[in-house]
Tab-separated table of C-alpha atoms and ligand atoms in Angstrom:
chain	number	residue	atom	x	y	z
A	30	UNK	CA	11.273	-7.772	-49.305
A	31	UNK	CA	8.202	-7.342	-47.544
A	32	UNK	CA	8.388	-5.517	-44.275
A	33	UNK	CA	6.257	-7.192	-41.605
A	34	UNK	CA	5.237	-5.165	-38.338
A	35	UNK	CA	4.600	-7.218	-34.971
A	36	UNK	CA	2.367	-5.240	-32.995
A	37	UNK	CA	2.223	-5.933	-29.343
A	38	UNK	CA	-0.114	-5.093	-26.843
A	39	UNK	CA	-2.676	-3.947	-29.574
A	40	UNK	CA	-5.920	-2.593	-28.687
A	41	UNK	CA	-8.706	-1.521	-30.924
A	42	UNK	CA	-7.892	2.435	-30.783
A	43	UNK	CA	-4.291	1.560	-32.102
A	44	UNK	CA	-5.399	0.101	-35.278
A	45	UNK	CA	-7.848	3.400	-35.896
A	46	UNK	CA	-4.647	5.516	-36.130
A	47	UNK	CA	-2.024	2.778	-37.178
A	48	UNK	CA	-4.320	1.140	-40.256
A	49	UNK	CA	-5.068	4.996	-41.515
A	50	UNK	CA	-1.365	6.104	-41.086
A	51	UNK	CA	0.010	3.014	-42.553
A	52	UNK	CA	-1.876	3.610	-45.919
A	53	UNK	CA	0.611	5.813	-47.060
A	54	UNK	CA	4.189	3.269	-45.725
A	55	UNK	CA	1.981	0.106	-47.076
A	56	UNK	CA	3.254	-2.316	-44.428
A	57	UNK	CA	2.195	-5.592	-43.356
A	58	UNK	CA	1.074	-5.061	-39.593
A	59	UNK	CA	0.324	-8.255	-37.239
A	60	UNK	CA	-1.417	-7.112	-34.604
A	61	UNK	CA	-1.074	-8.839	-31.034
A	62	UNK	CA	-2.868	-8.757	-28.281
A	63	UNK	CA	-0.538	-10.247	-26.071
A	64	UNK	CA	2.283	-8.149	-24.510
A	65	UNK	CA	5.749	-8.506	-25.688
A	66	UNK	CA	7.661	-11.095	-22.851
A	67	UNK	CA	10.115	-14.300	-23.008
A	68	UNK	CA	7.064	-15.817	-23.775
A	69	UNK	CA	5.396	-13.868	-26.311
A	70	UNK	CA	8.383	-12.924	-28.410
A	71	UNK	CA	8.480	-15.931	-30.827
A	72	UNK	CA	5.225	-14.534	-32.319
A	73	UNK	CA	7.633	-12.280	-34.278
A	74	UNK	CA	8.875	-14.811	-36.098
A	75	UNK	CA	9.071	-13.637	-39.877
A	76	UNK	CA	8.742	-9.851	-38.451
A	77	UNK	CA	11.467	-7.427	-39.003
A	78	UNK	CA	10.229	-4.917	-36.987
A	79	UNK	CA	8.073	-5.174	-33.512
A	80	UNK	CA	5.807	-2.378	-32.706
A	81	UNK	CA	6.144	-2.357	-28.065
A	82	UNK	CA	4.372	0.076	-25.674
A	83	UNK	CA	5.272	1.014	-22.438
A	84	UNK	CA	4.043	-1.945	-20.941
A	85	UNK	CA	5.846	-4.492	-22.722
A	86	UNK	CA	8.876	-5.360	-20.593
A	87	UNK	CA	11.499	-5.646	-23.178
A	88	UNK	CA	14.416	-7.337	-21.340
A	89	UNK	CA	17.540	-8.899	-22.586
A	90	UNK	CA	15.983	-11.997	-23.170
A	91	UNK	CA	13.128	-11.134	-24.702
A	92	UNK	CA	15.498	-9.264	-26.962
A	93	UNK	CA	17.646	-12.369	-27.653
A	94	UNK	CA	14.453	-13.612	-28.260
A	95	UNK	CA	13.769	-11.360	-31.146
A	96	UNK	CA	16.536	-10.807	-32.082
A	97	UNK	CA	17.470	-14.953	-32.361
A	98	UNK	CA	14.326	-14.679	-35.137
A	99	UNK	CA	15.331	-12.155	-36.976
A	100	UNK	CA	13.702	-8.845	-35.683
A	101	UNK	CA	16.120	-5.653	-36.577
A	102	UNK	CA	13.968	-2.837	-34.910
A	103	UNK	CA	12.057	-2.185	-32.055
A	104	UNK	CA	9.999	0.896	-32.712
A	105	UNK	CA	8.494	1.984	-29.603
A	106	UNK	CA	5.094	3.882	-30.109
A	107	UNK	CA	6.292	6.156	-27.100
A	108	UNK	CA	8.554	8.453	-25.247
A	109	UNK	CA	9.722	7.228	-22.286
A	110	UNK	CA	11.807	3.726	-23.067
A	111	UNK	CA	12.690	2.967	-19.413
A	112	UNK	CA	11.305	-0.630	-20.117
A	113	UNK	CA	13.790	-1.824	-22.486
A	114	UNK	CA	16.961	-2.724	-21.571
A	115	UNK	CA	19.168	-0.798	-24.377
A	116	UNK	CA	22.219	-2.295	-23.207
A	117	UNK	CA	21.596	-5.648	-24.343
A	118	UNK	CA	19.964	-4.636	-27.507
A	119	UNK	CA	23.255	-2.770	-28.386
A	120	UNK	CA	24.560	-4.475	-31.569
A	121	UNK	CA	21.684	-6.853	-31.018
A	122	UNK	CA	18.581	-4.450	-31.953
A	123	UNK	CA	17.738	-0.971	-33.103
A	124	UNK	CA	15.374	0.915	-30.395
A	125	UNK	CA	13.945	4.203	-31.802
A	126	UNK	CA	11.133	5.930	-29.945
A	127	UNK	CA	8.371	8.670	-30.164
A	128	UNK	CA	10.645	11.897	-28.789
A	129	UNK	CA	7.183	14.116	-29.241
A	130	UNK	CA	3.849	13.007	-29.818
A	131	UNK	CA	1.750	16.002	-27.892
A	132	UNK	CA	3.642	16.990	-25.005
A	133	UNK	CA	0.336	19.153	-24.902
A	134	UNK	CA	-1.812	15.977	-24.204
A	135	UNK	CA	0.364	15.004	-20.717
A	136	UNK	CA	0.531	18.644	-19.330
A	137	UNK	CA	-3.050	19.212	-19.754
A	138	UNK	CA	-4.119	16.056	-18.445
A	139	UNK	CA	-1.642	16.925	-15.262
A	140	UNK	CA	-3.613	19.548	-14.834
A	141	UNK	CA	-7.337	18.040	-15.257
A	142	UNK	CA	-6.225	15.798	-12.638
A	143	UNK	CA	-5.269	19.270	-10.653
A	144	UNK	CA	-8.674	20.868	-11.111
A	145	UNK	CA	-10.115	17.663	-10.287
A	146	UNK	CA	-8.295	17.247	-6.876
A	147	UNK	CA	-8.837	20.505	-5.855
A	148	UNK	CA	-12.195	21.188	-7.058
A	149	UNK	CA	-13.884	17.627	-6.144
A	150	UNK	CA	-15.271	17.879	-9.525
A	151	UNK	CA	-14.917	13.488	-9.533
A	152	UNK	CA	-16.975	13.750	-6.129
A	153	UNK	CA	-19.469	16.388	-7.694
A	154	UNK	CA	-20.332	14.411	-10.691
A	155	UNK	CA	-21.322	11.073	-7.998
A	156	UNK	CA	-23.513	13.440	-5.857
A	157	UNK	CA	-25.574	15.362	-8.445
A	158	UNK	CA	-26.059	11.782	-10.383
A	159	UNK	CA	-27.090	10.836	-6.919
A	160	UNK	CA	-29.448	13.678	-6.484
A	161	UNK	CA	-27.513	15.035	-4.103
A	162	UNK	CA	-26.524	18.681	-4.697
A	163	UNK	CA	-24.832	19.514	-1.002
A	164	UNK	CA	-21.188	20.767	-1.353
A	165	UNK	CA	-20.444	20.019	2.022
A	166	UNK	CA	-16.695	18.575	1.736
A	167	UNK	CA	-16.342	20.118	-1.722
A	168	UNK	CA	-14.076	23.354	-0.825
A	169	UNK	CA	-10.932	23.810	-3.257
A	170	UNK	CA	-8.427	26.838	-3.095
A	171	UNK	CA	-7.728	29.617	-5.853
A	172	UNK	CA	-4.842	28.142	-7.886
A	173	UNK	CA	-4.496	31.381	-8.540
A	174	UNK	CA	-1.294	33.248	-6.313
A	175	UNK	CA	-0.532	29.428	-5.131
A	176	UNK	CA	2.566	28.083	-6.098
A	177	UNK	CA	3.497	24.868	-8.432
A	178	UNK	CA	6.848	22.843	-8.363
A	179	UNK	CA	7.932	21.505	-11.580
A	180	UNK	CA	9.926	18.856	-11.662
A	181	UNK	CA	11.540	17.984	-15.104
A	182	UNK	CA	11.125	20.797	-17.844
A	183	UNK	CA	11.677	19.161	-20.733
A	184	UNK	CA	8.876	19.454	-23.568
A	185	UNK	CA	5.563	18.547	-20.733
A	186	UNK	CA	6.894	20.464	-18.266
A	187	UNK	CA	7.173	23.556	-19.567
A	188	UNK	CA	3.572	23.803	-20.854
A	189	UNK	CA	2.061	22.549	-17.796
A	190	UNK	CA	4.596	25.571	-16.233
A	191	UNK	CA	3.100	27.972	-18.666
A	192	UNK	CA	-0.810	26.561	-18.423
A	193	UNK	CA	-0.048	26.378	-14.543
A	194	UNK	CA	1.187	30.154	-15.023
A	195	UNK	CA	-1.571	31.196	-16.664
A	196	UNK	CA	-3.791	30.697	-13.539
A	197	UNK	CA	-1.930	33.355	-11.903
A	198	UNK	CA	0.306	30.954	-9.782
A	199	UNK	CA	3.971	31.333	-9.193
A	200	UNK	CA	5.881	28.615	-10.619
A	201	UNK	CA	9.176	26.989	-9.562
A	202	UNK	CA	11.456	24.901	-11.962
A	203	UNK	CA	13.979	22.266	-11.295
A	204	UNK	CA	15.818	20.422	-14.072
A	205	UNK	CA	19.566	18.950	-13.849
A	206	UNK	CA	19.655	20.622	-17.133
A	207	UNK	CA	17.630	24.132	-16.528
A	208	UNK	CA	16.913	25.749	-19.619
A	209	UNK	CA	17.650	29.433	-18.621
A	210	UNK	CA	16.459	30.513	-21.876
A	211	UNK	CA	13.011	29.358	-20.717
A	212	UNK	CA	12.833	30.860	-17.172
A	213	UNK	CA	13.882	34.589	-18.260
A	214	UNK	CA	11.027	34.175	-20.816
A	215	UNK	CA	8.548	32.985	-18.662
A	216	UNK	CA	9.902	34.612	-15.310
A	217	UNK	CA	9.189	30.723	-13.797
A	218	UNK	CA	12.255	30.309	-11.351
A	219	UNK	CA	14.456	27.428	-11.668
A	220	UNK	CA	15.116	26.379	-7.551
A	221	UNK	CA	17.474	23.537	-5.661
A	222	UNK	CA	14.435	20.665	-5.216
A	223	UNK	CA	15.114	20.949	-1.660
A	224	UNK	CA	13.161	24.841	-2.002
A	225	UNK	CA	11.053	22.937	-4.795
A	226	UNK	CA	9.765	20.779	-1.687
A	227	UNK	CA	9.521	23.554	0.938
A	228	UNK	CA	7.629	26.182	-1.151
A	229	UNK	CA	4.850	24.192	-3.395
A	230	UNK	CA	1.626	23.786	-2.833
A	231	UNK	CA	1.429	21.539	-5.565
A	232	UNK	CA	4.004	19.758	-7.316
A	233	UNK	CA	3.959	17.648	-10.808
A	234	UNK	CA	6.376	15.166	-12.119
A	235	UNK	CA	7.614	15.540	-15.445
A	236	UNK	CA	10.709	13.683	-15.494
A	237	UNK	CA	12.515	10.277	-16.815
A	238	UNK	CA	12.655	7.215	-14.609
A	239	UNK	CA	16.035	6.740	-14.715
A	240	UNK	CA	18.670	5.601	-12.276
A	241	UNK	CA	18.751	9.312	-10.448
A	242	UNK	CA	14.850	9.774	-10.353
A	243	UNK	CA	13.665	6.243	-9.367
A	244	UNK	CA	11.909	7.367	-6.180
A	245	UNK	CA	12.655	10.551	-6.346
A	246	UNK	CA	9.693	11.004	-4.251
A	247	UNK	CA	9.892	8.740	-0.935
A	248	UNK	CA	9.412	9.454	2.714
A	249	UNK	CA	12.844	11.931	3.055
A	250	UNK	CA	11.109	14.022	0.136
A	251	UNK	CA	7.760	14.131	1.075
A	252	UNK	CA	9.126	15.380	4.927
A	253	UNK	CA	10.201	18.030	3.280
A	254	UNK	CA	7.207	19.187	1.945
A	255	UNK	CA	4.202	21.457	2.606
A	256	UNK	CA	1.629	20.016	4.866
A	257	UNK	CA	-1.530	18.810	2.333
A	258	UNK	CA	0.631	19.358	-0.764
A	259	UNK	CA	-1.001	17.986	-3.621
A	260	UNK	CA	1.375	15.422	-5.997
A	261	UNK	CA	1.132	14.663	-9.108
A	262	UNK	CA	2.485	12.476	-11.156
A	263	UNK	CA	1.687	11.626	-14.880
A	264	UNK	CA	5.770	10.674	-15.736
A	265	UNK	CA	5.790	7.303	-14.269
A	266	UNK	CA	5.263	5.354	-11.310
A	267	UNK	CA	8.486	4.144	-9.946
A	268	UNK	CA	9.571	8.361	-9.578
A	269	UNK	CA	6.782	7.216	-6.746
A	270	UNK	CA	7.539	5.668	-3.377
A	271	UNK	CA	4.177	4.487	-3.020
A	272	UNK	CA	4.145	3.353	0.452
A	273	UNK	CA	5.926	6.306	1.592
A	274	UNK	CA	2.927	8.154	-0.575
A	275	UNK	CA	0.453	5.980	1.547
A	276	UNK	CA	2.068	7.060	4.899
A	277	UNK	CA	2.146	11.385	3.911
A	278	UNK	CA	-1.633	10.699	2.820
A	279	UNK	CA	-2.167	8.367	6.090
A	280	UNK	CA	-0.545	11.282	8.532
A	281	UNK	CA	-2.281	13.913	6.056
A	282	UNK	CA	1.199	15.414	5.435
A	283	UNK	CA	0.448	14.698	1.742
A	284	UNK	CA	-3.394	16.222	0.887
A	285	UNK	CA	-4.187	15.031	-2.218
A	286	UNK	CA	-2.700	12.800	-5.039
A	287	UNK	CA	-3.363	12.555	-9.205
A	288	UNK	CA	-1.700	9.452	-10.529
A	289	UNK	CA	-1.890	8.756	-14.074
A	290	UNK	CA	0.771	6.131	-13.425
A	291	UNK	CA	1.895	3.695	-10.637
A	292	UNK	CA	4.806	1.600	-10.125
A	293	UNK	CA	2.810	-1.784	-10.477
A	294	UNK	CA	0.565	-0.387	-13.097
A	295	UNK	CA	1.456	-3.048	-15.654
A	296	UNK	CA	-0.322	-5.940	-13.817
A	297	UNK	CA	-3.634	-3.537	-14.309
A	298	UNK	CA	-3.555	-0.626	-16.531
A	299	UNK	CA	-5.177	-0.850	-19.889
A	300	UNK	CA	-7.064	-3.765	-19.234
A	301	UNK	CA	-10.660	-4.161	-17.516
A	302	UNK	CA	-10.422	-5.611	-14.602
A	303	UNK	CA	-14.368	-4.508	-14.085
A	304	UNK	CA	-15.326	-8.264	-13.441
A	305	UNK	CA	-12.442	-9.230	-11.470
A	306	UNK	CA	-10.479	-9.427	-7.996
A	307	UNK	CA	-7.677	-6.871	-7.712
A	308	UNK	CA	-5.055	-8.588	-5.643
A	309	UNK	CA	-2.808	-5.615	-5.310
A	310	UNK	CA	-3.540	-4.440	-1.881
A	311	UNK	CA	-1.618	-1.182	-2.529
A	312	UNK	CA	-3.457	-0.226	-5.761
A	313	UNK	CA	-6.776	-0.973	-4.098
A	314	UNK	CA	-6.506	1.566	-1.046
A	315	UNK	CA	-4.636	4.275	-3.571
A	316	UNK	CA	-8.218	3.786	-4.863
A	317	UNK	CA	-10.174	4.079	-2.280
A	318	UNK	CA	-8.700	7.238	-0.619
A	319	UNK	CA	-11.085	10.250	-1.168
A	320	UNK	CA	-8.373	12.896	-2.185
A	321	UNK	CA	-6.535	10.396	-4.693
A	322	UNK	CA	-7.563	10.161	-8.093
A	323	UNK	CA	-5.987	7.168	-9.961
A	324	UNK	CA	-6.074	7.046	-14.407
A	325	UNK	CA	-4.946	4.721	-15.825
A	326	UNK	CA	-1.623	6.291	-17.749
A	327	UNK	CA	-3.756	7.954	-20.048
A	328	UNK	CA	-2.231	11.269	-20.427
A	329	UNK	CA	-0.855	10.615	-24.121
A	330	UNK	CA	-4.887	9.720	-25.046
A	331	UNK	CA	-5.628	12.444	-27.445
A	332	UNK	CA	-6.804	11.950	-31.103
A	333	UNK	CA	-3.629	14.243	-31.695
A	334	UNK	CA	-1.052	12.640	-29.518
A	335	UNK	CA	-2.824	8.904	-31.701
A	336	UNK	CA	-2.537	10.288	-34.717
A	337	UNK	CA	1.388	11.650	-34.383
A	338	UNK	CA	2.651	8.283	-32.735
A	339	UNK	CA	0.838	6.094	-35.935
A	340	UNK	CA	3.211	8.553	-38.226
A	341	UNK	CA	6.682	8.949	-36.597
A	342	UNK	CA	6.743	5.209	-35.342
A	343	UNK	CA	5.650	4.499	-39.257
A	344	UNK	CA	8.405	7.116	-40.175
A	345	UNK	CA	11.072	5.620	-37.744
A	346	UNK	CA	9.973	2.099	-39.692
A	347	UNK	CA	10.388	3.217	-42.486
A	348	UNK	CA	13.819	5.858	-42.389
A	349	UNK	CA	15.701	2.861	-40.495
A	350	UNK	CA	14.305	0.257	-43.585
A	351	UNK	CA	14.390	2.733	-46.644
A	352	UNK	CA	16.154	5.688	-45.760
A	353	UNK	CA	19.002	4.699	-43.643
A	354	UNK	CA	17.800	7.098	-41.124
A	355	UNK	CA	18.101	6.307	-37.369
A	356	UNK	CA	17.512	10.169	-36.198
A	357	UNK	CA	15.121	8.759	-33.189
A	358	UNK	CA	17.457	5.760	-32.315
A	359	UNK	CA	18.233	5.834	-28.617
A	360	UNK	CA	21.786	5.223	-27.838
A	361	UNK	CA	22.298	3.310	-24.512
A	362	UNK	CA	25.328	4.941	-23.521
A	363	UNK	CA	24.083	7.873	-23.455
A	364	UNK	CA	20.507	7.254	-23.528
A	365	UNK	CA	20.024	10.377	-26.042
A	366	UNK	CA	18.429	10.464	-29.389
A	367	UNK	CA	20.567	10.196	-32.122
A	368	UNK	CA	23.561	10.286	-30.329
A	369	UNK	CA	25.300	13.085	-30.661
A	370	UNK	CA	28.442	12.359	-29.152
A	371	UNK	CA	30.506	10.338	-31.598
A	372	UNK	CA	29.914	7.093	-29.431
A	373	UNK	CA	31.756	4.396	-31.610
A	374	UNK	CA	29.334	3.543	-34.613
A	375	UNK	CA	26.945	6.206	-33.628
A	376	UNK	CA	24.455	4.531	-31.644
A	377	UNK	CA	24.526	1.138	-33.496
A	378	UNK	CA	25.511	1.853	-36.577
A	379	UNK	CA	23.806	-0.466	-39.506
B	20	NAI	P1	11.766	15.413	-22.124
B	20	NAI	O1	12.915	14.509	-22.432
B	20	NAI	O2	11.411	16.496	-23.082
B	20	NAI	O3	12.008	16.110	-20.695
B	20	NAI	C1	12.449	15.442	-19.552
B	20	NAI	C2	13.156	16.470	-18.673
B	20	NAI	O4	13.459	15.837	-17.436
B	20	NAI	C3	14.460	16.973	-19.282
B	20	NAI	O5	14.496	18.391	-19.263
B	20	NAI	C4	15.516	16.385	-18.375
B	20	NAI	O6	16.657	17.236	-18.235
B	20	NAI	C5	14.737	16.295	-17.062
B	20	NAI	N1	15.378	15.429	-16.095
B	20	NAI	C6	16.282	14.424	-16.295
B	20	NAI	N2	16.700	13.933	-15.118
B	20	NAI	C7	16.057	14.642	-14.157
B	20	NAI	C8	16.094	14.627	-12.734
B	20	NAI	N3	16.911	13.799	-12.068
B	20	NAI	N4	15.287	15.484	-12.069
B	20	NAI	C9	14.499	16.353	-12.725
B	20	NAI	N5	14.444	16.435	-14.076
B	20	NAI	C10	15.211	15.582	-14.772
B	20	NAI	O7	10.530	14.465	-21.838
B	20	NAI	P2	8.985	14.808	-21.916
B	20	NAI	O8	8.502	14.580	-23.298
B	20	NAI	O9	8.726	16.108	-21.269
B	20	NAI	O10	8.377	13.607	-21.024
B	20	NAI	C11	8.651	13.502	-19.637
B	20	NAI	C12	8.220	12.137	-19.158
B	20	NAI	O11	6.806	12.060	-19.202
B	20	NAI	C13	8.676	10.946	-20.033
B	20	NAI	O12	9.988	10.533	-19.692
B	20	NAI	C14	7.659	9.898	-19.728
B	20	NAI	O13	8.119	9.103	-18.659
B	20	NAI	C15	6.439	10.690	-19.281
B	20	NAI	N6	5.326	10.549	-20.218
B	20	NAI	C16	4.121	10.140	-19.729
B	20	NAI	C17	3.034	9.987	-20.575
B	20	NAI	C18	1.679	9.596	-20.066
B	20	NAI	O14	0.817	9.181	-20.873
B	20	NAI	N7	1.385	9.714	-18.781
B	20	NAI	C19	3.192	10.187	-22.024
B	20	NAI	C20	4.474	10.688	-22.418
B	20	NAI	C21	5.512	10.824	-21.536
């Protein structure tokens, strides 16, 4: 039987990658503009598989949804999956994800958005366009001998640890699950967050939204910070407290922010809202602060990162379909890929 692809959320780039990959799996891929809702979901009628991003708010009735029309899989082209609800797709739907696309592409953009902040480099580029070559209001600090707070090492953590170390600065780790193996090669040391907090001058987020990380960051963190640490945060926007950000960049405890993602980013991000009126009040004055530089969550944008999420989520297609193999399913109970610990059926089992 044909296997049909529904696509949501498509946007020209996607089709670049997918339509190349997908020359070698030979599937038939619909390809959606709309995102994947209550609403939207009957367009994968005749689809066995959908195709979701991390927009695409996959709750449990959008999954009865699919599910009530005959959709097996959900393969998410990504790695973080804290949009679907995996509880009610257990026994309902298959969710496998993207565990590693290029963790390479988020670290490095963590750190552009570093450079940037400190360097004024997005405030350079407006004056010399402008004529205007003072650098007046354009003083940084040496990264170098500073010291960086990483928060989730997992795959992007540790290379922004290791690019971050490379400029000289010290580095401090904290994971639930430190990887010691990782800190006595590096020499990076792995700290209680409360010393994570007291001792950066810059920190990044690299971890999960889960139930233990949603605001991770809010006003009782931030207190405990340096006065004008920077924060960054390319994992994803609910780790953020954003008006508790507002208030440490209103009192100037906070100096500078790079956000690559932001809890209400969903309404906005992706699209071009060029032509239009932004209602969010709280995304237009992270916007117009000087020392905050919002993108719009495109850390994973690298020809590389493209090309490797067209092939596993193809891959994932195609093992659950042809192979039997569900090696990037995520199992709900404990939210792992495959799961490893014997959970009845394995995840879900076929
Ligand atoms: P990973 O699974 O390799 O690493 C995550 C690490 O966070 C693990 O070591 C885990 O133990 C740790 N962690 C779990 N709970 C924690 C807690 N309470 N506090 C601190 N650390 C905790 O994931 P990876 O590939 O490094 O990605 C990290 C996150 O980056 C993803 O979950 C996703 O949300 C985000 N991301 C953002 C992208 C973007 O375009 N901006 C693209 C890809 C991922």
């Amino acid at each position: 039987m044909e296997i049909k692809i529904a696509f949501y959320d498509f946007k020209p780039y996607d089709a670049e990658f997918f339509d190349r990959v997908n020359k070698k799996f030979g599937y038939s891929i619909s390809y959606f503009r709309e995102r994947l809702s209550p609403d939207t979901a009957v367009l994968s009628s005749g689809h066995r598989a959908v195709c979701a991003f991390v927009n695409d708010n996959i709750d449990s009735r959008v999954i009865d949804r699919l599910s009530s029309v005959g959709v097996e899989l959900i393969a998410l082209r990504s790695a973080g999956y804290n949009n679907v609800d995996l509880k009610a797709a257990f026994r309902k739907i298959h969710v496998l994800r993207v565990p590693e696309y290029s963790p390479h592409a988020v670290a490095e953009h963590a750190v552009a958005l570093m450079l940037s902040l400190n360097r004024k480099t997005h405030k350079s580029y407006y004056r010399t366009r402008d004529h205007n070559f003072s650098i007046t209001g354009l003083m940084g600090f040496d990264m170098n001998s500073r010291t960086a707070g990483i928060i989730g090492t997992g795959k992007i953590g540790k290379i922004a640890a290791r690019i971050l170390g490379g400029f000289g600065m010290k580095v401090l780790l904290y994971d639930p699950f430190p990887d010691k193996e990782f800190a006595s090669n590096t020499g990076f040391r792995y700290r209680s967050l409360e010393s994570l907090y007291s001792e950066s001058d810059i920190i990044s987020l690299h971890c999960p939204l889960n139930p233990d990380t949603y605001r991770i960051i809010d006003s009782g963190a931030i207190d405990k910070m340096k006065p004008g640490v920077m924060i960054i945060n390319t994992g994803r926007g609910k780790l953020i407290d954003t008006a508790a950000l507002i208030e440490g960049l209103n009192s100037g405890k906070v100096g500078s922010a790079g956000l690559d993602v932001y809890e209400e980013e969903s309404e906005y991000f992706f699209e071009d809202f060029s032509e239009e009126i932004i209602s969010d009040e709280t995304l237009l004055k992270l916007l117009n602060y000087p020392n905050v530089l919002v993108t719009s969550h495109q850390g994973f944008f690298t020809r590389e990162a493209m090309g490797n999420i067209a092939n596993t989520t193809l891959n994932n297609i195609k093992g659950y379909f042809e192979e039997s193999n569900l090696e990037n399913e995520i199992c709900y109970r404990c939210e792992s890929e495959p799961c490893r610990r014997g959970h009845e059926g394995g995840c879900f089992a076929k």
